[in-house]
PDB file of C-alpha atoms in Angstrom:
ATOM      1  CA  MET A   1     172.157 116.195 118.050  1.00 54.00           C
ATOM      2  CA  LYS A   2     170.144 118.497 115.812  1.00 49.00           C
ATOM      3  CA  ARG A   3     171.348 116.604 112.759  1.00 52.00           C
ATOM      4  CA  ILE A   4     170.067 113.358 114.251  1.00 56.00           C
ATOM      5  CA  ILE A   5     166.683 114.920 114.980  1.00 52.00           C
ATOM      6  CA  TYR A   6     166.402 116.329 111.418  1.00 49.00           C
ATOM      7  CA  PHE A   7     167.431 112.953 110.020  1.00 46.00           C
ATOM      8  CA  VAL A   8     164.761 111.129 112.055  1.00 44.00           C
ATOM      9  CA  LEU A   9     162.089 113.656 111.026  1.00 51.00           C
ATOM     10  CA  ALA A  10     163.068 113.280 107.375  1.00 52.00           C
ATOM     11  CA  ILE A  11     162.719 109.509 107.633  1.00 54.00           C
ATOM     12  CA  LEU A  12     159.266 109.889 109.258  1.00 52.00           C
ATOM     13  CA  VAL A  13     158.063 112.306 106.580  1.00 48.00           C
ATOM     14  CA  CYS A  14     159.263 110.020 103.799  1.00 51.00           C
ATOM     15  CA  GLY A  15     157.599 107.047 105.453  1.00 51.00           C
ATOM     16  CA  ILE A  16     154.275 108.866 105.738  1.00 50.00           C
ATOM     17  CA  TYR A  17     154.472 110.013 102.098  1.00 49.00           C
ATOM     18  CA  VAL A  18     155.256 106.527 100.828  1.00 46.00           C
ATOM     19  CA  GLY A  19     152.462 105.036 102.931  1.00 49.00           C
ATOM     20  CA  CYS A  20     149.928 107.520 101.613  1.00 47.00           C
ATOM     21  CA  SER A  21     151.068 106.978  98.046  1.00 43.00           C
ATOM     22  CA  GLU A  22     150.737 103.230  98.358  1.00 42.00           C
ATOM     23  CA  ASN A  23     147.219 103.537  99.794  1.00 43.00           C
ATOM     24  CA  GLU A  24     146.056 106.358  97.579  1.00 39.00           C
ATOM     25  CA  ILE A  25     142.578 105.728  96.155  1.00 41.00           C
ATOM     26  CA  ASP A  26     141.373 107.232  92.904  1.00 47.00           C
ATOM     27  CA  LEU A  27     138.503 109.647  93.492  1.00 48.00           C
ATOM     28  CA  TYR A  28     136.472 108.016  90.743  1.00 49.00           C
ATOM     29  CA  ASP A  29     137.325 105.088  88.509  1.00 57.00           C
ATOM     30  CA  GLN A  30     133.851 103.669  87.822  1.00 73.00           C
ATOM     31  CA  THR A  31     131.683 103.585  84.719  1.00 87.00           C
ATOM     32  CA  PRO A  32     129.765 106.782  83.812  1.00 92.00           C
ATOM     33  CA  ARG A  33     126.840 107.340  86.164  1.00 95.00           C
ATOM     34  CA  ILE A  34     124.131 109.975  86.334  1.00 96.00           C
ATOM     35  CA  ASN A  35     121.998 111.515  89.099  1.00 97.00           C
ATOM     36  CA  PHE A  36     119.140 113.953  89.391  1.00 97.00           C
ATOM     37  CA  TYR A  37     120.474 117.203  90.784  1.00 96.00           C
ATOM     38  CA  GLY A  38     118.799 119.392  93.379  1.00 92.00           C
ATOM     39  CA  SER A  39     115.862 118.695  95.664  1.00 93.00           C
ATOM     40  CA  THR A  40     114.313 115.229  95.681  1.00 93.00           C
ATOM     41  CA  THR A  41     110.856 116.859  95.380  1.00 95.00           C
ATOM     42  CA  HIS A  42     109.955 119.123  92.489  1.00 95.00           C
ATOM     43  CA  VAL A  43     106.763 121.188  92.773  1.00 94.00           C
ATOM     44  CA  ARG A  44     105.395 122.643  89.561  1.00 94.00           C
ATOM     45  CA  THR A  45     102.729 125.269  90.160  1.00 92.00           C
ATOM     46  CA  LEU A  46     100.587 125.994  87.118  1.00 91.00           C
ATOM     47  CA  VAL A  47      99.155 129.497  86.819  1.00 91.00           C
ATOM     48  CA  ASP A  48      96.495 131.096  84.648  1.00 92.00           C
ATOM     49  CA  THR A  49      98.869 131.663  81.723  1.00 91.00           C
ATOM     50  CA  ASP A  50      99.477 127.898  81.603  1.00 90.00           C
ATOM     51  CA  TYR A  51      95.762 127.244  81.201  1.00 89.00           C
ATOM     52  CA  VAL A  52      94.702 130.022  78.840  1.00 89.00           C
ATOM     53  CA  LYS A  53      97.072 129.098  76.024  1.00 82.00           C
ATOM     54  CA  LYS A  54      95.950 126.713  73.317  1.00 80.00           C
ATOM     55  CA  GLU A  55      98.670 124.129  73.881  1.00 85.00           C
ATOM     56  CA  PRO A  56      97.373 121.540  76.379  1.00 88.00           C
ATOM     57  CA  TYR A  57     100.665 121.265  78.196  1.00 92.00           C
ATOM     58  CA  ALA A  58     103.181 123.183  80.245  1.00 92.00           C
ATOM     59  CA  VAL A  59     106.954 122.932  79.743  1.00 94.00           C
ATOM     60  CA  ASP A  60     109.049 122.016  82.752  1.00 96.00           C
ATOM     61  CA  SER A  61     112.650 120.955  83.348  1.00 97.00           C
ATOM     62  CA  PHE A  62     114.920 118.794  85.441  1.00 97.00           C
ATOM     63  CA  GLU A  63     118.681 119.000  86.011  1.00 97.00           C
ATOM     64  CA  VAL A  64     121.083 116.080  86.040  1.00 98.00           C
ATOM     65  CA  ARG A  65     124.621 115.741  87.338  1.00 97.00           C
ATOM     66  CA  ILE A  66     127.336 113.429  86.124  1.00 95.00           C
ATOM     67  CA  GLN A  67     128.890 111.367  88.902  1.00 94.00           C
ATOM     68  CA  GLY A  68     132.642 111.633  88.621  1.00 86.00           C
ATOM     69  CA  ASP A  69     134.746 113.330  85.962  1.00 87.00           C
ATOM     70  CA  PHE A  70     133.637 115.081  82.790  1.00 92.00           C
ATOM     71  CA  LEU A  71     132.385 112.889  79.983  1.00 94.00           C
ATOM     72  CA  LYS A  72     134.662 112.490  77.003  1.00 94.00           C
ATOM     73  CA  GLU A  73     131.793 112.099  74.522  1.00 96.00           C
ATOM     74  CA  ASN A  74     128.035 112.650  74.307  1.00 97.00           C
ATOM     75  CA  ARG A  75     126.034 109.991  76.097  1.00 97.00           C
ATOM     76  CA  ASP A  76     122.288 109.199  76.121  1.00 98.00           C
ATOM     77  CA  PHE A  77     120.013 108.559  79.077  1.00 98.00           C
ATOM     78  CA  CYS A  78     116.324 107.767  79.513  1.00 98.00           C
ATOM     79  CA  VAL A  79     113.740 108.858  82.069  1.00 98.00           C
ATOM     80  CA  LYS A  80     110.410 107.216  82.887  1.00 98.00           C
ATOM     81  CA  VAL A  81     107.370 107.964  85.047  1.00 98.00           C
ATOM     82  CA  THR A  82     106.575 105.658  87.965  1.00 97.00           C
ATOM     83  CA  PRO A  83     103.553 105.809  90.321  1.00 96.00           C
ATOM     84  CA  ASN A  84     103.645 107.624  93.636  1.00 96.00           C
ATOM     85  CA  SER A  85     101.054 106.369  96.128  1.00 94.00           C
ATOM     86  CA  ASP A  86     101.244 109.621  98.114  1.00 93.00           C
ATOM     87  CA  TYR A  87      99.098 111.313  95.464  1.00 92.00           C
ATOM     88  CA  ARG A  88      95.500 110.705  94.480  1.00 87.00           C
ATOM     89  CA  ASN A  89      96.088 111.035  90.730  1.00 91.00           C
ATOM     90  CA  PRO A  90      99.085 110.468  88.431  1.00 94.00           C
ATOM     91  CA  VAL A  91     100.656 113.201  86.325  1.00 95.00           C
ATOM     92  CA  ASP A  92     100.475 112.891  82.544  1.00 96.00           C
ATOM     93  CA  VAL A  93     104.100 113.577  81.628  1.00 97.00           C
ATOM     94  CA  ILE A  94     105.456 113.738  78.078  1.00 97.00           C
ATOM     95  CA  LEU A  95     109.117 112.690  78.008  1.00 98.00           C
ATOM     96  CA  GLU A  96     111.572 112.317  75.152  1.00 98.00           C
ATOM     97  CA  ASP A  97     112.462 108.777  74.088  1.00 97.00           C
ATOM     98  CA  LYS A  98     115.968 109.641  75.176  1.00 98.00           C
ATOM     99  CA  TYR A  99     117.978 112.654  76.286  1.00 98.00           C
ATOM    100  CA  THR A 100     121.577 113.328  75.292  1.00 98.00           C
ATOM    101  CA  TYR A 101     124.130 114.757  77.686  1.00 98.00           C
ATOM    102  CA  THR A 102     126.228 117.109  75.545  1.00 97.00           C
ATOM    103  CA  LYS A 103     127.899 119.608  77.892  1.00 96.00           C
ATOM    104  CA  LEU A 104     131.254 117.898  78.112  1.00 95.00           C
ATOM    105  CA  ASP A 105     132.912 120.845  79.886  1.00 95.00           C
ATOM    106  CA  THR A 106     130.676 120.584  82.963  1.00 95.00           C
ATOM    107  CA  VAL A 107     128.920 117.951  85.082  1.00 95.00           C
ATOM    108  CA  TYR A 108     125.524 119.717  85.052  1.00 94.00           C
ATOM    109  CA  GLN A 109     122.910 120.019  82.338  1.00 98.00           C
ATOM    110  CA  VAL A 110     119.218 121.000  82.178  1.00 98.00           C
ATOM    111  CA  PHE A 111     116.662 119.024  80.163  1.00 98.00           C
ATOM    112  CA  TYR A 112     113.017 119.689  79.330  1.00 98.00           C
ATOM    113  CA  TYR A 113     109.765 117.751  79.258  1.00 98.00           C
ATOM    114  CA  LYS A 114     106.044 118.516  79.083  1.00 97.00           C
ATOM    115  CA  ILE A 115     103.185 118.156  81.545  1.00 96.00           C
ATOM    116  CA  ASN A 116      99.674 117.727  80.182  1.00 94.00           C
ATOM    117  CA  ARG A 117      97.662 120.195  82.213  1.00 89.00           C
ATOM    118  CA  PRO A 118      95.601 118.337  84.806  1.00 89.00           C
ATOM    119  CA  LYS A 119      91.978 119.108  85.473  1.00 82.00           C
ATOM    120  CA  VAL A 120      91.600 121.799  88.119  1.00 81.00           C
ATOM    121  CA  GLU A 121      90.272 120.152  91.294  1.00 74.00           C
ATOM    122  CA  SER A 122      89.954 121.205  94.891  1.00 65.00           C
ATOM    123  CA  GLY A 123      93.140 120.770  96.879  1.00 63.00           C
ATOM    124  CA  ARG A 124      96.750 121.397  96.012  1.00 63.00           C
ATOM    125  CA  ASN A 125      98.415 117.986  96.258  1.00 64.00           C
ATOM    126  CA  VAL A 126      96.242 115.684  94.181  1.00 79.00           C
ATOM    127  CA  TYR A 127      98.610 115.110  91.225  1.00 93.00           C
ATOM    128  CA  GLY A 128     101.999 113.485  91.644  1.00 95.00           C
ATOM    129  CA  CYS A 129     104.408 110.837  90.371  1.00 97.00           C
ATOM    130  CA  TYR A 130     108.105 109.953  90.264  1.00 98.00           C
ATOM    131  CA  LEU A 131     110.528 110.827  87.492  1.00 98.00           C
ATOM    132  CA  GLU A 132     113.095 108.036  87.457  1.00 98.00           C
ATOM    133  CA  PHE A 133     116.068 107.019  85.339  1.00 98.00           C
ATOM    134  CA  ASP A 134     115.025 104.134  83.101  1.00 98.00           C
ATOM    135  CA  LEU A 135     117.976 101.848  83.750  1.00 97.00           C
ATOM    136  CA  ASP A 136     116.460  98.934  81.815  1.00 97.00           C
ATOM    137  CA  ASN A 137     115.955 100.908  78.630  1.00 98.00           C
ATOM    138  CA  PRO A 138     118.479  99.781  75.972  1.00 97.00           C
ATOM    139  CA  LEU A 139     118.956 103.441  74.992  1.00 98.00           C
ATOM    140  CA  HIS A 140     120.151 104.345  78.497  1.00 98.00           C
ATOM    141  CA  GLN A 141     123.964 104.585  78.538  1.00 97.00           C
ATOM    142  CA  PHE A 142     124.672 105.254  82.221  1.00 96.00           C
ATOM    143  CA  ASP A 143     124.933 102.932  85.200  1.00 95.00           C
ATOM    144  CA  LYS A 144     122.920 103.650  88.320  1.00 94.00           C
ATOM    145  CA  GLY A 145     124.282 106.486  90.417  1.00 95.00           C
ATOM    146  CA  LEU A 146     123.332 107.358  93.982  1.00 95.00           C
ATOM    147  CA  VAL A 147     120.224 105.527  95.182  1.00 95.00           C
ATOM    148  CA  GLU A 148     118.742 108.678  96.710  1.00 95.00           C
ATOM    149  CA  LYS A 149     119.275 110.612  93.455  1.00 96.00           C
ATOM    150  CA  ASN A 150     117.850 108.028  91.048  1.00 97.00           C
ATOM    151  CA  GLN A 151     114.360 109.525  91.172  1.00 97.00           C
ATOM    152  CA  VAL A 152     112.576 112.741  92.086  1.00 97.00           C
ATOM    153  CA  VAL A 153     109.019 113.396  93.215  1.00 97.00           C
ATOM    154  CA  LEU A 154     107.001 115.514  90.791  1.00 97.00           C
ATOM    155  CA  ASN A 155     104.030 117.319  92.364  1.00 94.00           C
ATOM    156  CA  VAL A 156     101.798 119.341  90.040  1.00 93.00           C
ATOM    157  CA  ARG A 157      99.462 121.910  91.546  1.00 89.00           C
ATOM    158  CA  TRP A 158      97.928 125.184  90.454  1.00 87.00           C
ATOM    159  CA  GLU A 159      97.410 128.736  91.669  1.00 89.00           C
ATOM    160  CA  LEU A 160      95.104 130.395  89.172  1.00 89.00           C
ATOM    161  CA  LYS A 161      93.626 133.321  91.084  1.00 88.00           C
ATOM    162  CA  PRO A 162      94.916 136.724  89.899  1.00 86.00           C
ATOM    163  CA  ALA A 163      96.360 138.902  92.638  1.00 81.00           C
ATOM    164  CA  GLU A 164      93.904 141.732  91.934  1.00 77.00           C
ATOM    165  CA  TRP A 165      90.664 139.777  91.482  1.00 80.00           C
ATOM    166  CA  SER A 166      88.756 142.075  93.863  1.00 67.00           C
ATOM    167  CA  ASP A 167      89.239 144.910  91.375  1.00 58.00           C
ATOM    168  CA  TYR A 168      87.260 143.075  88.660  1.00 64.00           C
ATOM    169  CA  VAL A 169      83.836 144.579  89.323  1.00 62.00           C
ATOM    170  CA  GLY A 170      81.141 142.465  87.685  1.00 72.00           C
ATOM    171  CA  PHE A 171      82.784 139.052  87.957  1.00 80.00           C
ATOM    172  CA  GLY A 172      81.626 138.351  91.520  1.00 81.00           C
ATOM    173  CA  SER A 173      83.367 136.172  94.091  1.00 84.00           C
ATOM    174  CA  TYR A 174      86.300 134.110  92.893  1.00 87.00           C
ATOM    175  CA  SER A 175      86.390 130.393  92.166  1.00 88.00           C
ATOM    176  CA  ASP A 176      88.789 128.380  90.013  1.00 89.00           C
ATOM    177  CA  ASN A 177      85.957 126.985  87.883  1.00 89.00           C
ATOM    178  CA  LYS A 178      84.527 130.452  87.282  1.00 90.00           C
ATOM    179  CA  TYR A 179      87.921 131.760  86.235  1.00 91.00           C
ATOM    180  CA  MET A 180      88.500 128.755  83.961  1.00 90.00           C
ATOM    181  CA  PHE A 181      85.201 129.523  82.198  1.00 92.00           C
ATOM    182  CA  ILE A 182      86.214 133.170  81.791  1.00 92.00           C
ATOM    183  CA  MET A 183      89.555 132.204  80.269  1.00 92.00           C
ATOM    184  CA  ASP A 184      87.881 129.676  77.940  1.00 91.00           C
ATOM    185  CA  VAL A 185      85.458 132.328  76.678  1.00 92.00           C
ATOM    186  CA  CYS A 186      87.818 135.295  76.418  1.00 92.00           C
ATOM    187  CA  GLN A 187      91.109 133.491  75.766  1.00 92.00           C
ATOM    188  CA  ARG A 188      92.791 135.988  78.079  1.00 90.00           C
ATOM    189  CA  VAL A 189      93.981 136.001  81.666  1.00 91.00           C
ATOM    190  CA  GLY A 190      92.659 138.307  84.366  1.00 87.00           C
ATOM    191  CA  ASP A 191      95.276 141.002  83.851  1.00 85.00           C
ATOM    192  CA  ASP A 192      94.100 141.407  80.255  1.00 88.00           C
ATOM    193  CA  LEU A 193      90.331 141.405  80.827  1.00 86.00           C
ATOM    194  CA  GLU A 194      88.359 144.515  79.900  1.00 85.00           C
ATOM    195  CA  ASP A 195      85.051 145.961  81.103  1.00 84.00           C
ATOM    196  CA  GLU A 196      83.167 144.856  77.993  1.00 86.00           C
ATOM    197  CA  ASP A 197      84.147 141.247  78.704  1.00 88.00           C
ATOM    198  CA  ILE A 198      81.616 141.130  81.560  1.00 88.00           C
ATOM    199  CA  ASP A 199      78.595 141.114  79.244  1.00 90.00           C
ATOM    200  CA  VAL A 200      80.294 138.654  76.879  1.00 92.00           C
ATOM    201  CA  ILE A 201      80.898 136.215  79.732  1.00 91.00           C
ATOM    202  CA  LYS A 202      77.366 136.534  81.129  1.00 91.00           C
ATOM    203  CA  GLN A 203      75.897 135.816  77.700  1.00 93.00           C
ATOM    204  CA  ALA A 204      78.256 132.896  77.168  1.00 94.00           C
ATOM    205  CA  TYR A 205      77.210 131.353  80.489  1.00 92.00           C
ATOM    206  CA  ARG A 206      73.507 131.724  79.655  1.00 92.00           C
ATOM    207  CA  GLU A 207      74.094 129.973  76.326  1.00 94.00           C
ATOM    208  CA  TYR A 208      76.142 127.318  78.087  1.00 92.00           C
ATOM    209  CA  LYS A 209      73.227 126.409  80.374  1.00 92.00           C
ATOM    210  CA  GLU A 210      70.618 126.722  77.622  1.00 92.00           C
ATOM    211  CA  ALA A 211      72.578 124.101  75.688  1.00 93.00           C
ATOM    212  CA  GLY A 212      71.820 121.621  78.492  1.00 92.00           C
ATOM    213  CA  ASN A 213      75.174 121.735  80.243  1.00 92.00           C
ATOM    214  CA  PRO A 214      75.247 121.294  84.052  1.00 92.00           C
ATOM    215  CA  PRO A 215      75.793 124.369  86.226  1.00 90.00           C
ATOM    216  CA  ILE A 216      79.390 125.275  86.987  1.00 89.00           C
ATOM    217  CA  LEU A 217      80.001 125.013  90.714  1.00 87.00           C
ATOM    218  CA  GLY A 218      82.291 127.066  92.889  1.00 82.00           C
ATOM    219  CA  GLU A 219      84.521 125.845  95.723  1.00 79.00           C
ATOM    220  CA  GLU A 220      81.572 125.755  98.157  1.00 79.00           C
ATOM    221  CA  GLY A 221      79.466 123.619  95.835  1.00 79.00           C
ATOM    222  CA  ASP A 222      77.031 126.368  94.815  1.00 84.00           C
ATOM    223  CA  GLU A 223      76.535 127.612  91.249  1.00 87.00           C
ATOM    224  CA  ILE A 224      78.794 130.410  90.073  1.00 85.00           C
ATOM    225  CA  GLU A 225      77.312 133.842  89.492  1.00 82.00           C
ATOM    226  CA  TYR A 226      78.449 136.925  87.625  1.00 76.00           C
ATOM    227  CA  GLU A 227      77.305 140.126  89.324  1.00 66.00           C
TER     228      GLU A 227
END
């Protein structure tokens, strides 16, 4: 009796194995595809060190993921900027004509681009756009991947105020425009300012107004002052 039971079980196991083998589906047998990796919204916060330097841009990055197996050779892809109606102003993004995926031993790779620093305005969500794979570009060598990973939201905002502004006796109450003027004059950020900079900044602001320039306004709409 036991032999019959074992024989029946063996037949069942073989039948299941054969059935699975016949219906086995390859995990991935499509053309190479590429997706943005990570969150679908990327927030880039610019700080004072981004604005004080002479270059008019900040360097940022995005990460992509290959859909499926490792690539067998380097392959190019292209990214473009498309409008995002959720934001008041677009972002001026500087992208490469093409990017080349070269890390053939992994499905992840980081790539870099530049953001032209936007004008500092009130609010934190005024600049935004989409970064999107440029599927129609003849240099793009990947097919479209996942719909939800074909683009990411880029939101550019700023947080300029130094943590210890209250310690800077002589500069008065804080405003972004006041701090921008200080950085323009001194070419240094708050952490590097010195006591003698106070008189230099006051004189520079007097000369600024004497040259016929309009007053610089703070967040409340009143003219900035240096105490």
